[in-house]
Amino acid sequence: MEWLTGLVSAALIATLIGYVGWNALTEQMDPPEFAIEATGMERMTGGYRITFDIENRANSTAAAVVVRGELLRGEESVETVDVTFDYVPGESQSSGAILFTTDPGSAQLTLRAIGYTDP
């Protein structure tokens, strides 16, 4: 009985190692694809905090991801602020905040990723 249990366990482990290895060799790595959504705004001493979520919908990790927040009035940029995430792993979501001195309620807010590096 012990031999049977050992053989079944060895077969399961070999199958698991084979599956992980096959996925590592054949999985296509798509470039990072970001979706950014503002989740809140609050007044603080000296300005305003805009909280947001950044989602990497691809399966590859991005490093040094720069998110730019910009306040616009018409075509004119009122204030621009950048924040950098060390890493945004593939198929994950992270949160952050951008700090403005201008009231975001008086302008149009845009949030977008403007760059990253491959880790």
mmCIF file of C-alpha atoms in Angstrom:
data_model
loop_
_atom_site.group_PDB
_atom_site.id
_atom_site.type_symbol
_atom_site.label_atom_id
_atom_site.label_comp_id
_atom_site.label_asym_id
_atom_site.label_seq_id
_atom_site.Cartn_x
_atom_site.Cartn_y
_atom_site.Cartn_z
ATOM 1 C CA MET A 1 0.000 0.000 0.000
ATOM 2 C CA GLU A 2 2.852 2.411 0.806
ATOM 3 C CA TRP A 3 4.403 1.752 -2.615
ATOM 4 C CA LEU A 4 1.127 2.543 -4.331
ATOM 5 C CA THR A 5 0.769 5.814 -2.424
ATOM 6 C CA GLY A 6 4.356 6.731 -3.284
ATOM 7 C CA LEU A 7 3.859 5.977 -6.996
ATOM 8 C CA VAL A 8 0.621 7.976 -7.174
ATOM 9 C CA SER A 9 2.272 10.918 -5.385
ATOM 10 C CA ALA A 10 5.301 10.785 -7.694
ATOM 11 C CA ALA A 11 3.021 10.707 -10.750
ATOM 12 C CA LEU A 12 1.050 13.722 -9.502
ATOM 13 C CA ILE A 13 4.226 15.700 -8.799
ATOM 14 C CA ALA A 14 5.696 14.829 -12.219
ATOM 15 C CA THR A 15 2.441 15.888 -13.891
ATOM 16 C CA LEU A 16 2.415 19.187 -11.993
ATOM 17 C CA ILE A 17 6.055 19.940 -12.887
ATOM 18 C CA GLY A 18 5.345 19.099 -16.532
ATOM 19 C CA TYR A 19 2.283 21.358 -16.603
ATOM 20 C CA VAL A 20 4.120 24.322 -15.063
ATOM 21 C CA GLY A 21 7.082 23.817 -17.410
ATOM 22 C CA TRP A 22 4.840 23.583 -20.478
ATOM 23 C CA ASN A 23 3.042 26.804 -19.529
ATOM 24 C CA ALA A 24 6.339 28.605 -18.934
ATOM 25 C CA LEU A 25 7.641 27.622 -22.371
ATOM 26 C CA THR A 26 4.492 28.170 -24.428
ATOM 27 C CA GLU A 27 2.678 31.107 -22.790
ATOM 28 C CA GLN A 28 2.684 34.218 -24.963
ATOM 29 C CA MET A 29 3.735 37.316 -23.030
ATOM 30 C CA ASP A 30 1.581 40.264 -24.069
ATOM 31 C CA PRO A 31 2.905 43.797 -23.504
ATOM 32 C CA PRO A 32 1.436 45.620 -20.489
ATOM 33 C CA GLU A 33 -2.009 47.122 -21.040
ATOM 34 C CA PHE A 34 -3.179 49.606 -18.426
ATOM 35 C CA ALA A 35 -6.642 50.747 -17.376
ATOM 36 C CA ILE A 36 -6.779 53.614 -14.875
ATOM 37 C CA GLU A 37 -9.845 54.761 -12.963
ATOM 38 C CA ALA A 38 -10.212 57.538 -10.392
ATOM 39 C CA THR A 39 -11.779 56.175 -7.202
ATOM 40 C CA GLY A 40 -12.053 59.235 -4.983
ATOM 41 C CA MET A 41 -11.238 62.859 -4.289
ATOM 42 C CA GLU A 42 -10.681 64.557 -0.959
ATOM 43 C CA ARG A 43 -9.510 67.941 0.197
ATOM 44 C CA MET A 44 -6.371 67.935 2.306
ATOM 45 C CA THR A 45 -4.055 70.566 3.750
ATOM 46 C CA GLY A 46 -2.524 72.435 0.824
ATOM 47 C CA GLY A 47 -4.481 70.753 -1.938
ATOM 48 C CA TYR A 48 -6.488 67.786 -3.147
ATOM 49 C CA ARG A 49 -5.881 64.038 -3.240
ATOM 50 C CA ILE A 50 -7.195 61.983 -6.156
ATOM 51 C CA THR A 51 -7.073 58.248 -5.461
ATOM 52 C CA PHE A 52 -7.061 55.813 -8.367
ATOM 53 C CA ASP A 53 -6.664 52.175 -9.352
ATOM 54 C CA ILE A 54 -4.345 51.017 -12.120
ATOM 55 C CA GLU A 55 -4.975 47.606 -13.645
ATOM 56 C CA ASN A 56 -2.520 45.731 -15.859
ATOM 57 C CA ARG A 57 -4.733 43.552 -18.063
ATOM 58 C CA ALA A 58 -1.826 41.785 -19.783
ATOM 59 C CA ASN A 59 0.159 38.884 -18.370
ATOM 60 C CA SER A 60 3.559 40.616 -18.311
ATOM 61 C CA THR A 61 4.901 42.773 -15.486
ATOM 62 C CA ALA A 62 5.785 46.437 -16.004
ATOM 63 C CA ALA A 63 8.362 48.350 -13.958
ATOM 64 C CA ALA A 64 8.700 52.083 -13.283
ATOM 65 C CA VAL A 65 5.149 52.753 -14.511
ATOM 66 C CA VAL A 66 4.525 56.498 -14.715
ATOM 67 C CA VAL A 67 0.926 57.675 -14.351
ATOM 68 C CA ARG A 68 0.160 61.269 -15.300
ATOM 69 C CA GLY A 69 -2.746 63.188 -13.864
ATOM 70 C CA GLU A 70 -3.692 66.353 -15.711
ATOM 71 C CA LEU A 71 -6.303 69.012 -15.029
ATOM 72 C CA LEU A 72 -7.655 70.705 -18.155
ATOM 73 C CA ARG A 73 -9.861 73.735 -18.712
ATOM 74 C CA GLY A 74 -10.858 73.473 -22.320
ATOM 75 C CA GLU A 75 -7.626 72.882 -24.247
ATOM 76 C CA GLU A 76 -5.432 74.488 -21.576
ATOM 77 C CA SER A 77 -3.514 72.381 -19.076
ATOM 78 C CA VAL A 78 -3.971 73.851 -15.588
ATOM 79 C CA GLU A 79 -1.813 71.396 -13.629
ATOM 80 C CA THR A 80 0.111 68.197 -14.411
ATOM 81 C CA VAL A 81 1.369 65.709 -11.818
ATOM 82 C CA ASP A 82 3.175 62.368 -12.278
ATOM 83 C CA VAL A 83 3.427 59.396 -9.917
ATOM 84 C CA THR A 84 5.625 56.314 -10.448
ATOM 85 C CA PHE A 85 4.817 52.724 -9.473
ATOM 86 C CA ASP A 86 7.862 50.509 -8.954
ATOM 87 C CA TYR A 87 6.026 47.476 -10.381
ATOM 88 C CA VAL A 88 2.585 46.681 -11.744
ATOM 89 C CA PRO A 89 2.462 42.883 -12.108
ATOM 90 C CA GLY A 90 0.593 41.247 -14.961
ATOM 91 C CA GLU A 91 -3.102 40.555 -14.417
ATOM 92 C CA SER A 92 -3.171 42.647 -11.236
ATOM 93 C CA GLN A 93 -4.440 45.902 -9.798
ATOM 94 C CA SER A 94 -2.627 48.514 -7.718
ATOM 95 C CA SER A 95 -3.790 51.730 -6.077
ATOM 96 C CA GLY A 96 -2.224 55.151 -5.757
ATOM 97 C CA ALA A 97 -2.911 58.835 -5.325
ATOM 98 C CA ILE A 98 -2.042 62.048 -7.128
ATOM 99 C CA LEU A 99 -1.846 65.332 -5.224
ATOM 100 C CA PHE A 100 -3.006 68.561 -6.863
ATOM 101 C CA THR A 101 -2.965 72.129 -5.603
ATOM 102 C CA THR A 102 -5.797 73.093 -8.011
ATOM 103 C CA ASP A 103 -9.361 72.000 -7.219
ATOM 104 C CA PRO A 104 -10.067 69.021 -9.542
ATOM 105 C CA GLY A 105 -13.771 69.850 -9.337
ATOM 106 C CA SER A 106 -13.131 73.027 -11.348
ATOM 107 C CA ALA A 107 -11.380 71.269 -14.251
ATOM 108 C CA GLN A 108 -11.474 68.087 -16.325
ATOM 109 C CA LEU A 109 -9.280 65.317 -14.885
ATOM 110 C CA THR A 110 -7.385 62.905 -17.133
ATOM 111 C CA LEU A 111 -5.344 59.968 -15.844
ATOM 112 C CA ARG A 112 -3.137 57.883 -18.131
ATOM 113 C CA ALA A 113 0.001 55.784 -18.114
ATOM 114 C CA ILE A 114 2.760 57.570 -20.022
ATOM 115 C CA GLY A 115 5.579 55.044 -19.787
ATOM 116 C CA TYR A 116 7.118 51.932 -18.245
ATOM 117 C CA THR A 117 10.210 49.752 -18.470
ATOM 118 C CA ASP A 118 10.573 45.991 -18.802
ATOM 119 C CA PRO A 119 11.783 44.517 -15.503
#
